[in-house]
PDB file of C-alpha atoms and ligand atoms in Angstrom:
ATOM      1  CA  UNK F   1       0.096  -0.334   0.005  1.00 56.00           C
ATOM      2  CA  UNK F   2       1.337   3.432  -0.732  1.00 73.00           C
ATOM      3  CA  UNK F   3       0.854   6.726   0.059  1.00 87.00           C
ATOM      4  CA  UNK F   4      -0.955   7.641  -3.195  1.00 93.00           C
ATOM      5  CA  UNK F   5      -3.469   4.995  -2.968  1.00 95.00           C
ATOM      6  CA  UNK F   6      -4.218   6.210   0.805  1.00 96.00           C
ATOM      7  CA  UNK F   7      -4.606   9.546  -0.504  1.00 96.00           C
ATOM      8  CA  UNK F   8      -6.409   8.292  -3.541  1.00 97.00           C
ATOM      9  CA  UNK F   9      -9.057   6.736  -0.810  1.00 97.00           C
ATOM     10  CA  UNK F  10      -9.361   9.585   1.175  1.00 97.00           C
ATOM     11  CA  UNK F  11     -10.374  11.692  -1.991  1.00 97.00           C
ATOM     12  CA  UNK F  12     -12.824   8.807  -3.464  1.00 97.00           C
ATOM     13  CA  UNK F  13     -14.582   8.674   0.064  1.00 98.00           C
ATOM     14  CA  UNK F  14     -14.411  12.671   0.329  1.00 96.00           C
ATOM     15  CA  UNK F  15     -16.188  12.943  -2.889  1.00 97.00           C
ATOM     16  CA  UNK F  16     -18.576  10.516  -2.385  1.00 98.00           C
ATOM     17  CA  UNK F  17     -20.166  12.304   0.022  1.00 97.00           C
ATOM     18  CA  UNK F  18     -20.255  15.898  -2.268  1.00 95.00           C
ATOM     19  CA  UNK F  19     -16.650  16.700  -1.706  1.00 90.00           C
ATOM     20  CA  UNK F  20     -16.088  20.083   0.349  1.00 89.00           C
ATOM     21  CA  UNK F  21     -18.683  22.663   0.502  1.00 94.00           C
ATOM     22  CA  UNK F  22     -18.383  26.210  -0.310  1.00 96.00           C
ATOM     23  CA  UNK F  23     -17.259  27.168   3.405  1.00 97.00           C
ATOM     24  CA  UNK F  24     -15.234  24.835   4.062  1.00 98.00           C
ATOM     25  CA  UNK F  25     -13.215  24.913   0.601  1.00 97.00           C
ATOM     26  CA  UNK F  26     -12.862  28.875   1.487  1.00 98.00           C
ATOM     27  CA  UNK F  27     -11.725  28.326   4.981  1.00 98.00           C
ATOM     28  CA  UNK F  28      -8.849  25.765   3.762  1.00 98.00           C
ATOM     29  CA  UNK F  29      -8.132  28.800   0.854  1.00 98.00           C
ATOM     30  CA  UNK F  30      -8.064  31.591   3.425  1.00 98.00           C
ATOM     31  CA  UNK F  31      -5.778  29.318   5.502  1.00 98.00           C
ATOM     32  CA  UNK F  32      -3.205  28.700   2.665  1.00 98.00           C
ATOM     33  CA  UNK F  33      -3.430  32.659   1.672  1.00 98.00           C
ATOM     34  CA  UNK F  34      -2.699  33.906   5.311  1.00 98.00           C
ATOM     35  CA  UNK F  35       0.607  31.184   4.705  1.00 98.00           C
ATOM     36  CA  UNK F  36      -0.808  29.184   7.679  1.00 98.00           C
ATOM     37  CA  UNK F  37       0.453  25.495   8.071  1.00 98.00           C
ATOM     38  CA  UNK F  38      -1.769  22.861   6.192  1.00 97.00           C
ATOM     39  CA  UNK F  39      -2.252  20.605   8.999  1.00 98.00           C
ATOM     40  CA  UNK F  40      -5.745  20.715   9.693  1.00 98.00           C
ATOM     41  CA  UNK F  41      -7.744  17.310   9.897  1.00 98.00           C
ATOM     42  CA  UNK F  42      -8.491  15.572   6.415  1.00 97.00           C
ATOM     43  CA  UNK F  43     -12.084  16.498   5.050  1.00 97.00           C
ATOM     44  CA  UNK F  44     -12.926  12.841   6.118  1.00 97.00           C
ATOM     45  CA  UNK F  45     -11.333  12.913   9.519  1.00 98.00           C
ATOM     46  CA  UNK F  46     -13.640  16.240   9.940  1.00 98.00           C
ATOM     47  CA  UNK F  47     -16.761  14.657   8.733  1.00 98.00           C
ATOM     48  CA  UNK F  48     -15.792  11.845  11.366  1.00 98.00           C
ATOM     49  CA  UNK F  49     -15.315  14.503  14.031  1.00 98.00           C
ATOM     50  CA  UNK F  50     -18.559  16.039  13.490  1.00 98.00           C
ATOM     51  CA  UNK F  51     -20.717  12.340  13.233  1.00 98.00           C
ATOM     52  CA  UNK F  52     -18.892  11.693  16.789  1.00 98.00           C
ATOM     53  CA  UNK F  53     -20.089  15.136  18.242  1.00 99.00           C
ATOM     54  CA  UNK F  54     -23.898  14.242  17.077  1.00 98.00           C
ATOM     55  CA  UNK F  55     -23.194  10.662  18.491  1.00 98.00           C
ATOM     56  CA  UNK F  56     -22.779  12.279  21.472  1.00 98.00           C
ATOM     57  CA  UNK F  57     -25.409  14.732  21.422  1.00 98.00           C
ATOM     58  CA  UNK F  58     -22.829  17.444  22.278  1.00 98.00           C
ATOM     59  CA  UNK F  59     -24.350  20.679  23.305  1.00 98.00           C
ATOM     60  CA  UNK F  60     -20.925  22.054  24.478  1.00 98.00           C
ATOM     61  CA  UNK F  61     -17.659  21.209  23.192  1.00 99.00           C
ATOM     62  CA  UNK F  62     -14.054  22.221  23.808  1.00 99.00           C
ATOM     63  CA  UNK F  63     -11.298  22.653  21.059  1.00 99.00           C
ATOM     64  CA  UNK F  64      -7.487  23.133  22.235  1.00 99.00           C
ATOM     65  CA  UNK F  65      -5.802  23.990  19.021  1.00 99.00           C
ATOM     66  CA  UNK F  66      -8.210  25.998  16.684  1.00 99.00           C
ATOM     67  CA  UNK F  67      -5.731  27.117  13.520  1.00 98.00           C
ATOM     68  CA  UNK F  68      -7.886  28.112  10.616  1.00 98.00           C
ATOM     69  CA  UNK F  69     -11.337  27.085  12.359  1.00 98.00           C
ATOM     70  CA  UNK F  70     -11.341  23.688   9.958  1.00 98.00           C
ATOM     71  CA  UNK F  71     -12.099  21.134  12.701  1.00 99.00           C
ATOM     72  CA  UNK F  72     -13.991  24.001  14.836  1.00 99.00           C
ATOM     73  CA  UNK F  73     -16.451  24.656  11.611  1.00 98.00           C
ATOM     74  CA  UNK F  74     -16.884  20.841  11.508  1.00 98.00           C
ATOM     75  CA  UNK F  75     -17.425  20.571  15.161  1.00 99.00           C
ATOM     76  CA  UNK F  76     -19.762  23.459  15.549  1.00 98.00           C
ATOM     77  CA  UNK F  77     -22.133  22.344  12.972  1.00 98.00           C
ATOM     78  CA  UNK F  78     -22.937  19.696  14.966  1.00 98.00           C
ATOM     79  CA  UNK F  79     -24.214  21.587  17.645  1.00 98.00           C
ATOM     80  CA  UNK F  80     -27.809  22.348  18.265  1.00 98.00           C
ATOM     81  CA  UNK F  81     -28.562  26.397  17.774  1.00 96.00           C
ATOM     82  CA  UNK F  82     -27.778  26.925  21.440  1.00 97.00           C
ATOM     83  CA  UNK F  83     -24.965  24.820  22.149  1.00 98.00           C
ATOM     84  CA  UNK F  84     -21.595  26.102  22.307  1.00 98.00           C
ATOM     85  CA  UNK F  85     -17.830  25.718  21.278  1.00 98.00           C
ATOM     86  CA  UNK F  86     -14.803  27.378  22.982  1.00 99.00           C
ATOM     87  CA  UNK F  87     -11.720  26.626  20.997  1.00 99.00           C
ATOM     88  CA  UNK F  88      -8.530  27.731  22.344  1.00 99.00           C
ATOM     89  CA  UNK F  89      -5.542  29.030  19.758  1.00 99.00           C
ATOM     90  CA  UNK F  90      -1.932  30.751  21.097  1.00 98.00           C
ATOM     91  CA  UNK F  91      -1.506  32.516  17.758  1.00 98.00           C
ATOM     92  CA  UNK F  92      -3.633  35.780  17.372  1.00 98.00           C
ATOM     93  CA  UNK F  93      -3.156  35.739  13.502  1.00 98.00           C
ATOM     94  CA  UNK F  94      -4.564  32.260  13.416  1.00 98.00           C
ATOM     95  CA  UNK F  95      -7.231  32.791  15.987  1.00 98.00           C
ATOM     96  CA  UNK F  96      -8.092  36.304  13.413  1.00 98.00           C
ATOM     97  CA  UNK F  97      -8.283  34.014  10.759  1.00 98.00           C
ATOM     98  CA  UNK F  98     -10.612  31.460  12.326  1.00 98.00           C
ATOM     99  CA  UNK F  99     -12.627  34.030  13.340  1.00 98.00           C
ATOM    100  CA  UNK F 100     -13.249  35.150   9.896  1.00 98.00           C
ATOM    101  CA  UNK F 101     -13.589  31.648   8.723  1.00 98.00           C
ATOM    102  CA  UNK F 102     -16.246  30.783  11.706  1.00 98.00           C
ATOM    103  CA  UNK F 103     -18.165  34.073  10.653  1.00 98.00           C
ATOM    104  CA  UNK F 104     -18.390  32.996   6.842  1.00 98.00           C
ATOM    105  CA  UNK F 105     -19.787  29.724   8.328  1.00 98.00           C
ATOM    106  CA  UNK F 106     -22.470  31.278   9.850  1.00 98.00           C
ATOM    107  CA  UNK F 107     -21.235  29.896  13.377  1.00 98.00           C
ATOM    108  CA  UNK F 108     -19.962  32.821  15.204  1.00 98.00           C
ATOM    109  CA  UNK F 109     -23.156  32.844  17.586  1.00 98.00           C
ATOM    110  CA  UNK F 110     -21.748  29.549  18.778  1.00 98.00           C
ATOM    111  CA  UNK F 111     -18.085  29.656  18.746  1.00 98.00           C
ATOM    112  CA  UNK F 112     -15.637  31.484  20.577  1.00 98.00           C
ATOM    113  CA  UNK F 113     -12.089  31.490  19.804  1.00 99.00           C
ATOM    114  CA  UNK F 114     -10.064  32.355  22.908  1.00 98.00           C
ATOM    115  CA  UNK F 115      -6.385  33.481  22.561  1.00 99.00           C
ATOM    116  CA  UNK F 116      -3.762  32.317  24.672  1.00 98.00           C
ATOM    117  CA  UNK F 117      -1.662  29.403  25.980  1.00 98.00           C
ATOM    118  CA  UNK F 118      -3.644  25.972  25.911  1.00 98.00           C
ATOM    119  CA  UNK F 119      -2.550  25.372  30.042  1.00 98.00           C
ATOM    120  CA  UNK F 120      -3.476  28.758  30.734  1.00 98.00           C
ATOM    121  CA  UNK F 121      -6.960  29.369  29.044  1.00 98.00           C
ATOM    122  CA  UNK F 122      -7.764  25.820  30.326  1.00 98.00           C
ATOM    123  CA  UNK F 123      -6.914  27.150  33.940  1.00 98.00           C
ATOM    124  CA  UNK F 124      -9.129  30.024  33.392  1.00 98.00           C
ATOM    125  CA  UNK F 125     -11.904  28.036  32.161  1.00 98.00           C
ATOM    126  CA  UNK F 126     -11.492  26.041  35.631  1.00 98.00           C
ATOM    127  CA  UNK F 127     -11.636  29.296  37.380  1.00 98.00           C
ATOM    128  CA  UNK F 128     -14.688  30.377  35.464  1.00 97.00           C
ATOM    129  CA  UNK F 129     -16.840  27.682  36.578  1.00 97.00           C
ATOM    130  CA  UNK F 130     -17.209  27.035  32.773  1.00 97.00           C
ATOM    131  CA  UNK F 131     -18.008  23.209  31.537  1.00 93.00           C
ATOM    132  CA  UNK F 132     -18.582  20.634  32.146  1.00 98.00           C
ATOM    133  CA  UNK F 133     -18.178  19.822  28.500  1.00 98.00           C
ATOM    134  CA  UNK F 134     -19.739  17.045  26.243  1.00 98.00           C
ATOM    135  CA  UNK F 135     -16.717  16.903  23.900  1.00 99.00           C
ATOM    136  CA  UNK F 136     -13.126  18.024  24.037  1.00 99.00           C
ATOM    137  CA  UNK F 137     -10.920  17.919  20.738  1.00 99.00           C
ATOM    138  CA  UNK F 138      -6.878  18.169  21.825  1.00 99.00           C
ATOM    139  CA  UNK F 139      -5.029  19.339  18.879  1.00 98.00           C
ATOM    140  CA  UNK F 140      -2.501  21.656  20.055  1.00 98.00           C
ATOM    141  CA  UNK F 141       1.269  21.715  20.545  1.00 98.00           C
ATOM    142  CA  UNK F 142       2.059  17.831  21.283  1.00 98.00           C
ATOM    143  CA  UNK F 143       4.459  18.214  24.088  1.00 98.00           C
ATOM    144  CA  UNK F 144       1.902  18.930  26.737  1.00 98.00           C
ATOM    145  CA  UNK F 145      -0.808  16.437  25.602  1.00 98.00           C
ATOM    146  CA  UNK F 146      -0.905  14.780  28.892  1.00 98.00           C
ATOM    147  CA  UNK F 147      -1.403  18.062  30.764  1.00 98.00           C
ATOM    148  CA  UNK F 148      -4.219  19.110  28.179  1.00 99.00           C
ATOM    149  CA  UNK F 149      -5.834  15.441  28.973  1.00 98.00           C
ATOM    150  CA  UNK F 150      -5.733  16.135  32.735  1.00 98.00           C
ATOM    151  CA  UNK F 151      -7.045  19.285  32.305  1.00 98.00           C
ATOM    152  CA  UNK F 152     -10.097  17.972  30.074  1.00 98.00           C
ATOM    153  CA  UNK F 153     -10.834  15.854  32.880  1.00 98.00           C
ATOM    154  CA  UNK F 154     -11.241  18.649  35.291  1.00 98.00           C
ATOM    155  CA  UNK F 155     -13.749  20.077  32.819  1.00 98.00           C
ATOM    156  CA  UNK F 156     -15.455  17.045  31.863  1.00 98.00           C
ATOM    157  CA  UNK F 157     -18.314  14.712  33.599  1.00 98.00           C
ATOM    158  CA  UNK F 158     -19.244  10.894  33.277  1.00 98.00           C
ATOM    159  CA  UNK F 159     -19.744  10.594  29.606  1.00 98.00           C
ATOM    160  CA  UNK F 160     -17.328  13.190  27.876  1.00 98.00           C
ATOM    161  CA  UNK F 161     -16.002  12.595  24.947  1.00 99.00           C
ATOM    162  CA  UNK F 162     -12.371  13.141  24.649  1.00 99.00           C
ATOM    163  CA  UNK F 163     -10.602  13.135  21.424  1.00 99.00           C
ATOM    164  CA  UNK F 164      -6.848  13.747  20.753  1.00 99.00           C
ATOM    165  CA  UNK F 165      -5.061  13.824  17.105  1.00 98.00           C
ATOM    166  CA  UNK F 166      -1.682  13.305  16.007  1.00 98.00           C
ATOM    167  CA  UNK F 167      -1.209   9.835  18.376  1.00 98.00           C
ATOM    168  CA  UNK F 168       0.836   7.634  16.010  1.00 98.00           C
ATOM    169  CA  UNK F 169       3.226  10.378  14.455  1.00 96.00           C
ATOM    170  CA  UNK F 170       3.527   7.852  11.180  1.00 96.00           C
ATOM    171  CA  UNK F 171       4.235   5.574  13.558  1.00 97.00           C
ATOM    172  CA  UNK F 172       7.261   6.970  15.633  1.00 97.00           C
ATOM    173  CA  UNK F 173       5.229   6.130  18.749  1.00 97.00           C
ATOM    174  CA  UNK F 174       6.115   2.622  18.228  1.00 97.00           C
ATOM    175  CA  UNK F 175       9.685   3.133  18.020  1.00 95.00           C
ATOM    176  CA  UNK F 176      10.755   3.368  21.499  1.00 89.00           C
ATOM    177  CA  UNK F 177      12.094   6.848  22.936  1.00 89.00           C
ATOM    178  CA  UNK F 178      13.277   9.535  20.626  1.00 89.00           C
ATOM    179  CA  UNK F 179      14.356  13.191  20.799  1.00 92.00           C
ATOM    180  CA  UNK F 180      11.390  14.688  19.134  1.00 95.00           C
ATOM    181  CA  UNK F 181       9.231  16.057  21.543  1.00 96.00           C
ATOM    182  CA  UNK F 182       6.321  15.899  19.746  1.00 96.00           C
ATOM    183  CA  UNK F 183       6.875  12.226  19.361  1.00 97.00           C
ATOM    184  CA  UNK F 184       7.655  11.550  23.572  1.00 98.00           C
ATOM    185  CA  UNK F 185       4.936  14.172  24.336  1.00 98.00           C
ATOM    186  CA  UNK F 186       2.084  12.117  22.386  1.00 98.00           C
ATOM    187  CA  UNK F 187       3.837   8.632  23.737  1.00 98.00           C
ATOM    188  CA  UNK F 188       3.648   9.959  27.535  1.00 98.00           C
ATOM    189  CA  UNK F 189       0.326  11.232  26.551  1.00 98.00           C
ATOM    190  CA  UNK F 190      -0.723   7.609  25.072  1.00 98.00           C
ATOM    191  CA  UNK F 191       0.591   5.542  28.103  1.00 98.00           C
ATOM    192  CA  UNK F 192      -1.317   7.936  30.553  1.00 98.00           C
ATOM    193  CA  UNK F 193      -4.764   7.533  28.454  1.00 98.00           C
ATOM    194  CA  UNK F 194      -4.271   3.912  28.603  1.00 98.00           C
ATOM    195  CA  UNK F 195      -3.212   3.641  32.439  1.00 98.00           C
ATOM    196  CA  UNK F 196      -6.313   6.004  33.412  1.00 98.00           C
ATOM    197  CA  UNK F 197      -9.307   3.892  35.111  1.00 98.00           C
ATOM    198  CA  UNK F 198     -11.058   6.846  34.942  1.00 98.00           C
ATOM    199  CA  UNK F 199     -11.961   6.746  31.112  1.00 98.00           C
ATOM    200  CA  UNK F 200     -12.628   3.807  28.654  1.00 98.00           C
ATOM    201  CA  UNK F 201     -10.104   4.529  25.623  1.00 98.00           C
ATOM    202  CA  UNK F 202      -8.947   3.603  22.234  1.00 98.00           C
ATOM    203  CA  UNK F 203      -6.403   4.760  20.281  1.00 98.00           C
ATOM    204  CA  UNK F 204      -6.656   4.001  16.350  1.00 98.00           C
ATOM    205  CA  UNK F 205      -4.441   4.334  13.446  1.00 98.00           C
ATOM    206  CA  UNK F 206      -5.429   5.987  10.409  1.00 98.00           C
ATOM    207  CA  UNK F 207      -4.242   6.518   7.184  1.00 97.00           C
ATOM    208  CA  UNK F 208      -5.297   9.065   4.158  1.00 96.00           C
ATOM    209  CA  UNK F 209      -4.383  12.629   2.312  1.00 93.00           C
ATOM    210  CA  UNK F 210      -2.431  13.404   5.956  1.00 94.00           C
ATOM    211  CA  UNK F 211      -0.361  10.369   5.879  1.00 95.00           C
ATOM    212  CA  UNK F 212       0.084   7.852   8.695  1.00 97.00           C
ATOM    213  CA  UNK F 213      -1.366   8.981  12.184  1.00 98.00           C
ATOM    214  CA  UNK F 214      -4.191   8.351  14.483  1.00 98.00           C
ATOM    215  CA  UNK F 215      -6.700   9.366  16.988  1.00 98.00           C
ATOM    216  CA  UNK F 216      -7.245   8.865  20.693  1.00 99.00           C
ATOM    217  CA  UNK F 217     -11.009   8.388  22.148  1.00 98.00           C
ATOM    218  CA  UNK F 218     -11.850   8.429  25.353  1.00 98.00           C
ATOM    219  CA  UNK F 219     -15.246   8.348  27.302  1.00 98.00           C
ATOM    220  CA  UNK F 220     -15.223   9.497  30.861  1.00 98.00           C
ATOM    221  CA  UNK F 221     -16.662   6.234  33.041  1.00 98.00           C
ATOM    222  CA  UNK F 222     -19.373   7.032  35.075  1.00 94.00           C
ATOM    223  CA  UNK F 223     -17.478   6.090  38.557  1.00 72.00           C
ATOM    224  CA  UNK F 224     -14.707   8.111  37.564  1.00 44.00           C
ATOM    225  CA  UNK F 225     -15.119  11.269  40.021  1.00 48.00           C
ATOM    226  CA  UNK F 226     -14.894  13.426  37.121  1.00 47.00           C
ATOM    227  CA  UNK F 227     -14.858  17.002  37.836  1.00 52.00           C
ATOM    228  CA  UNK F 228     -13.136  16.178  40.906  1.00 47.00           C
ATOM    229  CA  UNK F 229     -10.071  14.256  39.638  1.00 46.00           C
ATOM    230  CA  UNK F 230      -6.487  14.267  38.675  1.00 47.00           C
TER     231      UNK F 230
HETATM  232  N1  LIG N 301      -7.907  21.880  15.221  1.00 58.53           N
HETATM  233  C1  LIG N 301      -7.256  22.606  13.971  1.00 58.53           C
HETATM  234  C2  LIG N 301      -5.560  22.192  13.491  1.00 58.53           C
HETATM  235  C3  LIG N 301      -4.900  22.611  14.829  1.00 58.53           C
HETATM  236  S1  LIG N 301      -3.340  22.721  14.471  1.00 58.53           S
HETATM  237  C4  LIG N 301      -8.179  22.104  12.648  1.00 58.53           C
HETATM  238  O1  LIG N 301      -7.838  20.449  12.615  1.00 58.53           O
HETATM  239  O2  LIG N 301      -8.564  22.575  11.495  1.00 58.53           O
HETATM  240  C5  LIG N 301      -2.645  23.485  15.665  1.00 58.53           C
HETATM  241  C6  LIG N 301      -2.889  24.555  16.610  1.00 58.53           C
HETATM  242  O3  LIG N 301      -2.420  24.682  17.873  1.00 58.53           O
HETATM  243  C7  LIG N 301      -2.065  25.740  15.846  1.00 58.53           C
HETATM  244  O4  LIG N 301      -2.806  26.962  15.351  1.00 58.53           O
HETATM  245  C8  LIG N 301      -1.009  26.388  16.962  1.00 58.53           C
HETATM  246  O5  LIG N 301      -0.937  27.946  16.872  1.00 58.53           O
HETATM  247  C9  LIG N 301      -2.010  25.979  17.955  1.00 58.53           C
HETATM  248  N2  LIG N 301      -1.035  26.212  19.223  1.00 58.53           N
HETATM  249  C10 LIG N 301       0.267  25.605  19.399  1.00 58.53           C
HETATM  250  N3  LIG N 301       0.658  25.763  20.496  1.00 58.53           N
HETATM  251  C11 LIG N 301      -0.076  25.901  21.403  1.00 58.53           C
HETATM  252  C12 LIG N 301      -0.586  26.323  22.785  1.00 58.53           C
HETATM  253  N4  LIG N 301       0.207  25.930  23.637  1.00 58.53           N
HETATM  254  N5  LIG N 301      -1.735  26.677  22.999  1.00 58.53           N
HETATM  255  C13 LIG N 301      -2.919  26.954  22.372  1.00 58.53           C
HETATM  256  N6  LIG N 301      -2.515  26.832  20.872  1.00 58.53           N
HETATM  257  C14 LIG N 301      -1.503  26.164  20.170  1.00 58.53           C
HETATM  258  C1  LIG N 302       1.228  18.891  13.062  1.00 58.53           C
HETATM  259  C2  LIG N 302       0.068  19.571  14.148  1.00 58.53           C
HETATM  260  C3  LIG N 302      -0.964  18.482  13.785  1.00 58.53           C
HETATM  261  O1  LIG N 302      -2.457  19.124  14.541  1.00 58.53           O
HETATM  262  C4  LIG N 302      -1.490  18.029  12.667  1.00 58.53           C
HETATM  263  O2  LIG N 302      -2.884  17.442  12.629  1.00 58.53           O
HETATM  264  C5  LIG N 302      -0.489  17.669  11.501  1.00 58.53           C
HETATM  265  C6  LIG N 302       0.775  18.198  12.137  1.00 58.53           C
HETATM  266  C7  LIG N 302       2.559  19.093  13.759  1.00 58.53           C
HETATM  267  O3  LIG N 302       2.678  19.981  14.560  1.00 58.53           O
HETATM  268  O4  LIG N 302       2.930  19.070  12.976  1.00 58.53           O
HETATM  269 MG1  LIG N 303      -3.898  17.573  14.516  1.00 58.53          MG
END
């Protein structure tokens, strides 16, 4: 199997569902025009996040790592009219492009982009009494993924779905310790997730237009003492 074939299948699947709509295409175009890294989730994984949010019946979603708002739009489209997505982004330029994309998507009424360092913003959310969130999507810098996970648990309740992107990193997670802090960050996260009895979790590897990577999925258990712990 080649990367070319994975990409062809990703295109096939995307086209099967009608391909990108005007809003999502414009979102990626504005992000490219702004010179931002093209590291949004793939169309099919965006669609998957949307389906997960619907399956969860999510009314409140927290995202860590907005970029240009591509995944935020997929997620927010699953919210009811009075639902809410808060997305955290360190780079003010990314946040500005994201806000524009979210406005063009007609979702400004339910999406808030907050600018700052993820861990600090998460502490602020906790201090404000925000949450509990029905779903959390972790997709910012990889080194503190474990800390994002623990912060997410503090903003969660039983049934909360926590998803984390990029936890396989072209398979490098399986190759033992190295000196890439993104890889060691997700290795540490994967181990913490697998060992945490407060959640039922699985990690799934994926191939496609964005290469070989994976997502982690965790549901906070009823007996987890969520909101109190970690
Ligand atoms: N979820 C997006 C992609 C996010 S890319 C999508 O799929 O469409 C990762 C983003 O996290 C980048 O925009 C980067 O600026 C941001 N980021 C990196 N470190 C961060 C930090 N410490 N706190 C908040 N955001 C951060
Ligand atoms: C990177 C970050 C991401 O969130 C992603 O989906 C792909 C790549 C990166 O920092 O390289
Ligand atoms: Mg990612």
